[in-house]
C-alpha cells in the first residue's frame, strides 16, 4: 500500500491496544494518569537524543506507540460513567421506589407493546445525579407516551431495574448491550407514575431534533403512505423509529438494511453530488480549497441534521479527512483518512471500538478501497451501462466480503441475494436522496406539487415491493450459522491470501493461501474436541426447562410443558456449538450433571430420598416446603429457584438463605444457571 502513512497506523495500533487493555483489565484512573506522563517523558527523551544524531530509532517509534497506548488507557478509563460518585448506580436505596428527575434524550424504535426513550438522570430523590437510563412506557399508558418528546423534563416515581437476566445460554445479553451504550438501568412508567415538568427542549443540543420534528410536521401534511414516510425519515433524517417491523425485516433479509441507517454510503453519495455540482469552479488551487470548504460544510450540516449518530459521525469525520487529503494531493488519501478518522473518533469516544456498527463500517470501507480495484480489473465491459453495473457489483462484493466474518459472528445469518438487492437499490439510491431532499425543501414553504408527491410515493412503494419480493426467497437466507470468534482471523487470512494471489500468482502467495485454508478446518476440529458436557437451568416464565449438551454434541431439552417456545433456545445453541442432534424430553426429578446430582422439588414437595445427597436443588412450581428443614436435610446443597415459582415465595427463600449464608440463585433476578 504505497503512500500509506505507517506512523498513523502504528499510533492507531497503540491506541487500540490501550482501549482493549483498559476494557479487559479495568485499571484504576490513578495508574492511567501516571502512565501517560511517564510515556511522554520517555518519548521526549528518546526524540531529543536521536534528533541530535539526525536519525530515527525503533525505540522512538515504540515510545510513540506507548504514548498512544497510554492515551487509549486513559480515554477508556475516563469514559466509564460509573467512576463518577453521583452516578445513580453509586447511590443507595435503588432497590426501593425512588423519585427521579430525567431529561428525555432520544426516542428509540418502539417495542411490540411499549414506547421507548433514553434519558439523562438529573436528580435521584433529593440529590443531584447523573447517568443514562432506558425509559419504557407500556401499551396501557401509550396515550400519555404520545405527548412525550425529546427534551422533555419528567418527574418520575418508580423502581429502577438494574438487572437484565439472560434466559438461556448463547442468547442476546441485553444488559451487556445497554452497558456498552452507557445505560445501567431501566424504569417502566405507568400512566400515573410521571409528571411532565417542562415540554420545551431549551438546550441547544436539541435544536437539530426540533428542526427534524418541524420538517416531519410539514411533510405530514402531504399524502404519503406510512412506509414511504418511514423510508424518507430514515434516509434523510436518520430516524428509523417509524419503520414497521415487517418493513425493517424485509430489508434485513434482503441484505440492504444498511441503506436505512444514515452512514458512509449516504454521506459519500451526498459528497459526490456536491462535488459534481461544484465542478464548474475548476481545479485551481484556490477553487479546490473553496470546493473542499463547501463540501465539508454540507457534510457536517447533514450530519447535524440527522442527529450526529455514531455512524454519521464516523462517516463525516472520515470523508472530511478524505477531502483534506485530496486537496493536498496525498496518494493514499483514502487509507490515511480512514486511519486518521478512527484515531480521532476513538480518542473522543473509545467505546466506539466495541460498537458493532463501527467495526462493520470501517471494515467495509477498507475492503472497498483494497479489494474493489482488484475485482474491477477482472472485467472491462465496453458498454457503459454494463460497466456501471459491474462497478456496483464489485463495490457490493468487496464490502460484503469484508464484513462477512464479522456479520457471521455477530448475526449468524447470510442473505444469499444481497447482490441482487444491492443492484436494485444502489443505482436509484442517489436519485431517491436528491428527490427526497427536494421534497423536504419544497415542503417547508408548502410549495410541493401533488404530482411530485405521488411520483415520489410511487418510487418508494416500488422500491419497498422489490425488496419485499427479494426477502421472500427464504431458501436464499441462510440462518443459524455456526461461526465462533476463532474463525474471524482465519477467514481474514484466507481473504488477504486470495487478494495477494490476484496480484501475483507465485509460490509464496499460493503457500500463504493454502496454509490459511488448512488452518480453518483444524480450528473447527479443535473447537469440537474442546467442547464439554454442559448442563443449564433455564429461565422460562411460569415453567421449568433444562438443557444438556453431552460429549457427542447432542442437545437435550427437558420441559414440564409442551407450550414452551424452544426455537430461540435451540437457535442459540446451534449458532454457538457444533450441535448434531436435538431432542425434547419430559422433565425428570433427578439428573446427574457434570458437577453432581440435581434434585428437582416441585409442588408435591417430595425430597426425603434415602442415600441421595444432591449438590444442587431446584425449587419449581412453588412447593410448600419448610426451607429450614430442607437446608438441615441437605446442608451442602446449592439452592436454585426458577421462574415457575411465585415471586413472593422466591423472595422469602432468598431471605432465608441470606440469613443462613446458603448459596441461592433466582433465575428471576440472575437469569439461567450453569451447572458446570
XYZ file of C-alpha atoms in Angstrom:
676
model
C 0.000 0.000 0.000
C 2.320 2.634 -1.298
C 1.717 6.048 0.247
C 0.191 4.651 3.413
C 1.192 6.639 6.488
C 2.721 3.884 8.631
C 3.225 6.287 11.551
C -0.517 6.910 11.759
C -1.131 3.158 11.561
C 1.291 2.455 14.422
C -0.271 5.172 16.585
C -3.735 3.746 15.920
C -2.451 0.285 16.869
C -1.162 1.642 20.178
C -4.471 3.395 20.858
C -6.460 0.226 20.084
C -4.222 -1.823 22.390
C -4.732 0.672 25.226
C -8.528 0.658 24.825
C -8.682 -3.152 24.707
C -6.390 -3.464 27.746
C -8.460 -0.994 29.767
C -11.725 -2.721 28.766
C -10.370 -6.136 29.758
C -8.444 -5.428 32.977
C -10.204 -2.267 34.282
C -7.096 -0.414 35.600
C -7.514 2.399 38.096
C -7.667 6.020 36.964
C -4.571 6.735 39.045
C -2.446 4.202 37.139
C -3.673 5.585 33.806
C -2.816 9.153 34.889
C 0.672 8.060 35.975
C 1.459 6.087 32.798
C 0.721 8.949 30.389
C 3.327 11.497 31.647
C 5.886 8.701 32.083
C 5.409 7.585 28.460
C 5.547 11.217 27.261
C 8.813 11.740 29.148
C 10.346 8.579 27.635
C 9.252 9.601 24.128
C 10.533 13.167 24.557
C 13.890 11.977 25.884
C 14.402 9.479 23.046
C 13.277 12.009 20.455
C 15.759 14.643 21.677
C 18.629 12.128 21.786
C 18.039 10.912 18.246
C 17.232 14.329 16.773
C 20.765 15.429 17.677
C 22.080 12.455 15.732
C 19.652 13.328 12.905
C 18.424 9.749 12.796
C 15.319 7.800 13.673
C 15.127 4.922 16.092
C 12.923 1.890 16.615
C 12.878 2.828 20.294
C 11.458 6.292 19.495
C 8.691 4.690 17.445
C 7.963 2.224 20.228
C 7.801 5.111 22.721
C 5.296 6.922 20.460
C 3.150 3.780 20.363
C 3.403 3.620 24.183
C 2.146 7.221 24.395
C -0.946 6.340 22.383
C -1.375 3.150 24.385
C -1.471 5.387 27.466
C -3.950 7.711 25.759
C -6.209 4.762 24.926
C -5.917 3.507 28.500
C -6.786 6.928 29.930
C -9.598 7.632 27.442
C -11.284 4.290 28.121
C -10.926 4.697 31.892
C -12.354 8.232 31.804
C -15.246 7.083 29.596
C -16.561 4.805 32.338
C -19.549 6.719 33.771
C -19.511 4.643 36.977
C -16.347 6.407 38.135
C -18.496 9.469 38.949
C -19.621 9.401 42.617
C -23.015 10.929 41.793
C -23.886 8.303 39.173
C -27.235 6.818 40.156
C -25.742 3.307 40.389
C -23.343 4.538 43.099
C -26.211 5.922 45.183
C -28.079 3.903 47.789
C -31.697 2.720 48.073
C -32.023 1.854 44.382
C -33.908 -1.319 45.322
C -36.789 0.745 46.705
C -39.201 3.033 44.897
C -37.344 6.222 44.068
C -38.025 9.667 42.690
C -36.116 10.831 39.622
C -35.938 13.947 37.534
C -34.951 12.921 33.999
C -34.493 14.561 30.616
C -35.538 12.533 27.557
C -32.639 12.427 25.094
C -33.581 10.079 22.251
C -36.714 8.325 21.056
C -35.947 4.707 20.209
C -37.775 2.345 17.898
C -40.956 1.265 19.719
C -41.309 -2.266 21.017
C -44.295 -4.504 20.336
C -46.220 -3.102 23.296
C -44.248 -0.109 24.510
C -42.697 3.243 23.635
C -39.003 3.664 24.490
C -36.646 6.579 25.224
C -33.148 7.056 26.517
C -32.930 9.693 29.237
C -30.371 11.525 31.332
C -30.862 11.373 35.096
C -30.634 14.840 36.676
C -31.813 14.087 40.206
C -32.353 10.991 42.347
C -34.598 11.612 45.350
C -33.222 14.885 46.752
C -29.629 14.512 45.482
C -28.147 15.609 42.169
C -27.380 12.604 39.990
C -26.074 11.669 36.564
C -26.164 8.707 34.195
C -28.251 7.416 31.286
C -31.288 5.191 31.719
C -33.753 3.422 29.452
C -37.348 4.579 29.832
C -40.201 2.337 28.658
C -43.918 3.135 28.622
C -46.266 0.113 28.373
C -49.169 -0.107 25.963
C -51.780 0.788 28.567
C -50.058 4.163 29.008
C -49.331 4.750 25.320
C -51.688 7.729 25.041
C -49.546 9.639 27.516
C -46.407 8.496 25.682
C -47.617 10.250 22.536
C -47.359 13.555 24.405
C -43.693 12.994 25.224
C -40.790 14.133 23.093
C -37.038 14.513 23.200
C -36.006 17.311 25.562
C -38.956 16.913 27.964
C -38.187 17.043 31.685
C -40.081 14.447 33.712
C -40.609 13.841 37.412
C -40.742 10.055 37.796
C -41.748 7.849 40.693
C -40.857 4.179 40.300
C -38.481 1.258 40.777
C -35.253 1.304 38.774
C -34.387 -2.052 37.213
C -30.629 -2.627 37.129
C -30.572 -6.344 36.282
C -31.365 -7.786 32.872
C -31.295 -11.580 33.236
C -30.427 -13.767 30.251
C -32.965 -16.580 29.928
C -30.716 -19.153 28.247
C -27.049 -19.553 27.271
C -25.889 -18.074 23.963
C -28.820 -15.674 23.803
C -28.551 -11.925 23.308
C -27.356 -10.275 26.520
C -29.497 -7.143 26.580
C -27.960 -5.927 29.832
C -24.428 -6.089 28.410
C -25.614 -4.280 25.277
C -27.128 -1.458 27.334
C -23.937 -1.158 29.414
C -21.897 -0.793 26.210
C -24.100 2.236 25.478
C -23.532 3.650 28.980
C -27.022 2.644 30.198
C -27.122 0.797 33.525
C -30.791 0.946 34.453
C -34.342 0.886 33.151
C -37.535 2.346 34.544
C -41.049 1.440 33.415
C -43.533 4.297 33.504
C -47.233 3.864 34.090
C -49.834 6.467 33.228
C -49.825 7.779 36.813
C -46.119 7.467 37.655
C -44.715 10.570 35.946
C -45.346 14.268 35.607
C -44.088 16.398 32.739
C -42.173 19.294 34.319
C -41.166 21.003 31.098
C -42.150 20.356 27.486
C -39.675 22.789 25.914
C -36.308 21.431 24.785
C -34.311 24.530 25.720
C -30.878 23.001 25.349
C -29.042 23.744 22.104
C -28.309 20.045 21.712
C -31.991 19.535 20.857
C -32.059 22.197 18.122
C -31.463 19.657 15.351
C -34.181 17.439 16.792
C -36.641 20.339 16.837
C -35.804 21.118 13.215
C -36.289 17.462 12.221
C -39.644 17.450 14.007
C -40.574 20.624 12.141
C -39.665 19.022 8.797
C -41.720 15.943 9.674
C -44.736 18.090 10.586
C -44.504 19.833 7.204
C -44.176 16.542 5.313
C -47.085 15.010 7.238
C -49.422 17.461 5.519
C -48.974 15.579 2.248
C -50.441 12.208 1.297
C -47.549 9.792 1.504
C -48.011 6.164 2.512
C -46.774 5.299 6.041
C -43.923 3.162 4.672
C -42.840 5.916 2.258
C -42.738 8.424 5.117
C -40.786 5.964 7.260
C -38.210 5.415 4.481
C -37.882 9.191 3.979
C -37.327 9.803 7.699
C -34.725 7.008 7.813
C -32.807 8.065 4.675
C -32.815 11.828 5.188
C -33.338 12.469 8.893
C -31.663 9.434 10.455
C -34.845 8.412 12.305
C -35.846 4.744 11.936
C -38.472 4.678 14.706
C -41.364 4.812 12.219
C -40.280 1.735 10.257
C -42.758 -1.096 10.709
C -41.272 -4.405 11.966
C -42.265 -6.086 8.682
C -40.574 -3.447 6.516
C -37.425 -3.485 8.636
C -37.229 -7.299 8.484
C -37.632 -7.242 4.686
C -34.572 -5.009 4.351
C -32.646 -7.216 6.812
C -33.469 -10.447 4.956
C -32.611 -8.872 1.593
C -29.219 -7.742 2.924
C -29.762 -3.994 2.385
C -30.675 -2.785 5.877
C -27.523 -0.629 5.732
C -29.232 1.830 3.371
C -31.781 2.683 6.093
C -29.058 3.655 8.567
C -27.613 7.014 7.581
C -23.910 6.236 7.292
C -20.916 6.417 4.981
C -22.980 5.342 1.975
C -25.314 8.338 2.266
C -22.577 10.813 3.184
C -20.448 9.526 0.284
C -23.305 9.906 -2.206
C -24.040 13.404 -0.892
C -20.338 14.323 -1.196
C -20.206 13.102 -4.816
C -23.365 15.061 -5.673
C -21.963 18.297 -4.205
C -18.614 17.736 -5.937
C -20.430 17.263 -9.252
C -22.435 20.462 -8.753
C -19.216 22.370 -7.921
C -17.302 21.022 -10.917
C -17.693 24.307 -12.887
C -15.471 26.012 -10.281
C -12.439 24.433 -11.946
C -9.404 22.722 -10.460
C -7.132 25.590 -9.464
C -5.565 25.606 -6.004
C -7.872 28.334 -4.617
C -11.032 26.804 -6.098
C -10.023 23.347 -4.782
C -9.805 24.859 -1.294
C -13.183 26.611 -1.709
C -14.765 23.399 -3.002
C -13.367 21.492 -0.029
C -14.816 24.014 2.452
C -18.256 23.868 0.792
C -18.231 20.059 0.744
C -17.179 19.930 4.408
C -19.928 22.398 5.350
C -22.587 20.327 3.538
C -21.336 17.061 5.078
C -21.417 18.391 8.637
C -24.754 20.184 8.202
C -26.207 16.857 7.017
C -24.559 15.085 9.973
C -26.076 17.577 12.441
C -29.492 17.343 10.762
C -29.506 13.541 11.079
C -28.697 13.721 14.790
C -24.928 13.072 14.812
C -25.467 9.350 15.290
C -22.242 7.311 15.653
C -22.500 6.028 12.066
C -22.946 9.535 10.626
C -20.255 10.988 12.886
C -17.626 8.465 11.787
C -18.640 8.868 8.119
C -18.479 12.677 8.285
C -15.105 12.549 10.048
C -13.670 10.056 7.567
C -14.853 11.950 4.471
C -13.590 15.213 5.966
C -10.092 13.757 6.215
C -10.516 12.323 2.725
C -11.372 15.763 1.326
C -8.390 17.355 3.066
C -6.096 14.621 1.763
C -7.339 15.030 -1.801
C -6.820 18.814 -1.713
C -3.222 18.380 -0.551
C -2.546 15.652 -3.107
C -1.941 12.631 -0.896
C -1.547 9.488 -2.977
C -3.274 7.281 -0.429
C -5.726 9.820 0.948
C -8.378 7.125 1.403
C -6.345 4.828 3.662
C -4.888 7.702 5.654
C -8.319 9.336 6.050
C -9.683 6.043 7.339
C -6.886 5.719 9.926
C -6.956 9.376 10.987
C -10.740 9.459 11.417
C -10.662 6.263 13.509
C -7.864 7.758 15.616
C -9.819 10.956 16.310
C -13.152 9.244 16.985
C -11.644 6.668 19.360
C -9.822 9.376 21.293
C -13.152 11.185 21.734
C -15.208 8.056 22.449
C -13.182 4.859 22.965
C -16.382 2.839 23.494
C -16.951 3.049 19.736
C -14.382 0.275 19.331
C -16.849 -2.209 20.848
C -19.715 -0.905 18.703
C -20.681 -3.440 16.021
C -21.657 -0.683 13.588
C -18.242 0.973 13.969
C -16.450 -2.315 13.253
C -18.622 -3.159 10.245
C -18.472 0.282 8.629
C -14.693 0.689 8.898
C -14.118 -2.864 7.695
C -16.446 -2.328 4.722
C -14.754 0.931 3.697
C -11.280 -0.613 3.984
C -12.238 -3.571 1.800
C -13.868 -1.316 -0.795
C -10.571 0.609 -1.009
C -8.428 -2.533 -1.085
C -10.480 -5.187 -2.880
C -12.655 -3.155 -5.250
C -9.806 -2.183 -7.663
C -8.732 -5.851 -7.865
C -12.258 -7.025 -8.679
C -12.861 -4.237 -11.180
C -9.757 -5.222 -13.148
C -11.157 -8.719 -13.766
C -13.519 -7.434 -16.491
C -13.650 -4.228 -18.525
C -17.026 -4.109 -20.345
C -17.150 -1.722 -23.296
C -20.823 -0.907 -22.765
C -21.188 1.991 -20.300
C -24.344 0.609 -18.681
C -22.736 -2.798 -18.195
C -19.630 -1.069 -16.859
C -21.721 0.888 -14.337
C -23.459 -2.237 -13.060
C -20.173 -4.144 -12.961
C -18.748 -1.417 -10.727
C -21.804 -1.694 -8.428
C -21.344 -5.454 -8.232
C -17.637 -5.054 -7.422
C -18.360 -2.491 -4.681
C -21.056 -4.713 -3.156
C -18.837 -7.797 -3.332
C -15.849 -6.011 -1.800
C -17.908 -4.652 1.098
C -19.726 -7.966 1.678
C -16.505 -9.996 1.651
C -15.003 -7.564 4.153
C -17.847 -7.655 6.651
C -18.784 -11.325 6.147
C -16.705 -12.801 9.020
C -17.935 -10.149 11.467
C -21.540 -10.485 10.252
C -21.485 -14.261 10.644
C -20.026 -13.952 14.139
C -22.481 -11.314 15.372
C -25.649 -12.240 13.458
C -25.112 -15.855 12.278
C -27.032 -15.047 9.107
C -26.146 -14.519 5.454
C -28.517 -13.030 2.823
C -27.764 -15.015 -0.333
C -29.465 -12.462 -2.605
C -27.554 -9.434 -1.300
C -26.030 -8.819 -4.760
C -29.413 -8.679 -6.486
C -30.818 -6.451 -3.745
C -27.867 -4.051 -3.947
C -28.054 -3.931 -7.739
C -31.735 -2.980 -7.365
C -31.199 -0.373 -4.621
C -27.835 1.308 -5.201
C -28.469 2.676 -8.737
C -31.571 4.559 -7.551
C -30.395 5.487 -4.046
C -28.650 8.684 -5.160
C -31.729 9.730 -7.136
C -34.002 8.988 -4.149
C -31.747 11.036 -1.847
C -31.787 14.044 -4.220
C -35.526 13.693 -4.798
C -36.152 13.366 -1.052
C -34.070 16.451 -0.215
C -36.009 18.408 -2.858
C -39.306 17.133 -1.385
C -38.295 18.364 2.089
C -37.145 21.757 0.761
C -40.408 22.353 -1.142
C -42.492 21.098 1.797
C -41.146 23.875 4.051
C -42.945 26.766 2.268
C -45.722 24.320 1.233
C -44.865 24.628 -2.469
C -44.823 20.875 -3.041
C -46.965 19.847 -6.073
C -49.217 16.818 -5.599
C -47.892 15.212 -8.781
C -44.360 15.350 -7.387
C -45.512 13.766 -4.116
C -47.363 10.993 -5.958
C -44.327 10.243 -8.120
C -42.045 10.094 -5.073
C -44.509 7.838 -3.246
C -44.716 5.532 -6.288
C -40.902 5.209 -6.472
C -40.611 4.336 -2.770
C -43.518 1.864 -2.983
C -41.808 0.204 -5.940
C -38.537 0.030 -4.010
C -40.211 -1.475 -0.922
C -42.134 -4.019 -3.015
C -38.933 -5.071 -4.801
C -37.097 -5.524 -1.510
C -40.082 -7.403 -0.074
C -40.116 -9.746 -3.068
C -36.398 -10.496 -2.720
C -36.715 -11.053 1.038
C -39.434 -13.682 0.500
C -36.917 -16.105 -1.035
C -36.354 -17.844 2.314
C -34.225 -20.603 0.810
C -31.583 -17.981 -0.066
C -31.430 -16.677 3.516
C -29.009 -18.816 5.491
C -29.667 -18.613 9.240
C -28.273 -20.084 12.477
C -24.769 -20.385 11.003
C -22.132 -21.664 13.419
C -19.245 -19.177 13.319
C -17.134 -18.797 16.507
C -14.763 -15.924 17.287
C -11.659 -18.012 16.495
C -12.675 -18.261 12.823
C -12.631 -14.482 12.241
C -8.830 -14.028 11.961
C -8.505 -17.275 9.971
C -11.145 -16.115 7.489
C -9.432 -12.759 7.026
C -6.122 -14.555 6.436
C -7.870 -16.518 3.667
C -9.312 -13.340 2.130
C -5.981 -11.482 2.204
C -4.248 -14.570 0.838
C -6.694 -14.681 -2.057
C -6.186 -10.954 -2.642
C -2.427 -11.466 -2.846
C -2.960 -14.274 -5.345
C -4.906 -11.932 -7.630
C -1.945 -9.513 -7.512
C 0.753 -12.070 -8.203
C 0.460 -15.811 -8.673
C 3.658 -17.263 -7.223
C 4.772 -19.996 -4.831
C 4.916 -17.659 -1.814
C 1.343 -16.370 -2.197
C -0.035 -19.833 -3.008
C 1.638 -21.218 0.128
C 0.132 -18.491 2.316
C -3.330 -19.158 0.959
C -3.063 -22.943 1.353
C -1.732 -22.662 4.919
C -4.645 -20.410 5.914
C -7.024 -22.836 4.204
C -5.548 -25.763 6.150
C -5.795 -23.936 9.490
C -9.558 -23.348 9.048
C -10.725 -26.992 9.460
C -8.095 -27.576 12.158
C -9.586 -24.770 14.241
C -13.076 -26.253 13.788
C -11.783 -29.663 14.880
C -10.011 -28.198 17.925
C -13.182 -26.366 18.992
C -15.201 -29.556 18.599
C -12.758 -31.561 20.717
C -12.695 -28.820 23.344
C -16.474 -28.877 23.749
C -17.510 -30.448 27.063
C -20.681 -31.619 28.742
C -22.849 -28.595 29.605
C -25.954 -28.520 31.818
C -28.188 -25.488 32.342
C -31.288 -24.486 34.314
C -33.106 -22.041 32.040
C -35.282 -19.066 32.934
C -38.682 -19.861 31.374
C -41.636 -17.787 32.536
C -44.106 -19.863 34.585
C -42.453 -23.122 33.552
C -39.397 -25.282 34.157
C -36.845 -26.092 31.461
C -33.376 -27.647 31.489
C -30.768 -28.029 28.746
C -27.929 -30.519 28.415
C -25.212 -30.764 25.762
C -23.277 -34.030 26.001
C -19.821 -35.017 24.732
C -21.315 -36.159 21.414
C -22.615 -32.585 20.809
C -26.225 -33.692 21.180
C -28.638 -31.174 22.719
C -31.385 -32.406 25.050
C -34.123 -30.116 26.352
C -36.156 -31.215 29.381
C -39.501 -29.415 29.721
C -42.515 -29.628 32.017
C -44.800 -28.009 29.433
C -45.359 -28.529 25.703
C -46.261 -24.863 25.256
C -42.707 -23.591 25.835
C -41.273 -21.932 22.713
C -37.896 -23.620 22.249
C -36.980 -22.024 18.899
C -34.818 -19.225 20.365
C -33.151 -21.621 22.811
C -32.254 -24.089 20.044
C -31.125 -21.241 17.764
C -28.635 -20.006 20.375
C -27.086 -23.451 20.838
C -26.860 -24.126 17.091
C -25.167 -20.798 16.415
C -22.510 -21.243 19.098
C -21.904 -25.001 19.339
C -21.479 -27.738 16.750
C -24.792 -29.396 17.616
C -25.540 -32.711 15.883
C -28.912 -33.878 17.207
C -31.701 -32.189 19.171
C -34.248 -33.957 21.378
C -37.067 -32.668 23.604
C -37.959 -34.818 26.602
C -40.281 -34.611 29.643
C -38.878 -33.347 32.917
C -37.491 -35.837 35.460
C -36.910 -35.474 39.196
C -33.195 -36.335 39.377
C -30.320 -35.628 36.982
C -26.615 -36.427 37.011
C -24.899 -33.205 35.983
C -21.162 -32.658 35.321
C -20.811 -31.236 38.853
C -23.034 -33.649 40.788
C -26.653 -34.738 41.269
C -29.520 -32.304 40.736
C -32.768 -32.827 42.656
C -35.964 -31.118 41.469
C -38.565 -30.338 44.138
C -41.915 -29.449 42.572
C -45.345 -28.662 44.020
C -45.518 -32.134 45.609
C -42.541 -31.141 47.822
C -41.056 -34.647 47.871
C -37.369 -34.635 48.786
C -36.702 -37.095 51.620
C -34.960 -39.714 49.490
C -32.576 -42.166 51.123
C -28.873 -42.055 50.210
C -29.351 -39.041 47.905
C -27.025 -36.121 48.581
C -27.624 -33.641 45.729
C -25.180 -30.852 45.059
C -27.980 -28.754 43.530
C -31.663 -28.435 44.449
C -34.091 -26.800 42.027
C -37.313 -25.454 43.525
C -40.144 -25.335 40.972
C -43.910 -24.730 40.839
C -43.997 -23.032 44.284
C -43.610 -26.063 46.576
C -44.913 -25.558 50.121
C -41.689 -26.631 51.728
C -40.103 -25.698 55.056
C -36.823 -24.301 53.806
C -35.079 -24.513 57.199
C -35.904 -28.214 57.363
C -34.754 -28.703 53.751
C -31.440 -26.979 54.466
C -30.956 -29.137 57.567
C -31.630 -32.245 55.474
C -29.231 -31.168 52.664
C -26.797 -28.710 54.332
C -24.274 -28.678 51.455
C -26.702 -28.215 48.565
C -26.878 -25.088 46.397
C -30.482 -23.875 46.120
C -31.937 -22.607 42.840
C -35.433 -21.234 42.168
C -36.744 -20.840 38.622
C -39.465 -18.620 37.157
C -42.245 -21.173 37.686
C -42.477 -20.113 41.346
C -44.447 -17.263 42.876
C -42.174 -14.241 43.301
C -43.228 -13.914 46.954
C -42.001 -17.470 47.606
C -38.689 -16.754 45.901
C -38.164 -13.567 47.939
C -38.841 -15.469 51.166
C -36.456 -18.301 50.229
C -33.783 -15.796 49.233
C -34.041 -14.003 52.586
C -33.806 -17.306 54.473
C -30.704 -18.374 52.526
C -29.092 -14.981 53.020
C -29.590 -15.228 56.786
C -28.242 -18.784 56.824
C -25.381 -17.868 54.406
C -26.535 -20.573 51.981
C -25.854 -20.158 48.205
C -29.082 -19.236 46.417
C -29.797 -18.409 42.769
C -33.047 -16.932 41.475
C -33.455 -17.089 37.695
C -35.935 -14.205 38.036
C -33.078 -11.918 39.099
C -29.931 -13.545 37.702
C -31.082 -15.466 34.630
C -30.162 -19.020 33.696
C -27.856 -21.111 35.903
C -24.919 -23.117 34.564
C -24.070 -26.410 36.284
C -20.514 -26.987 35.074
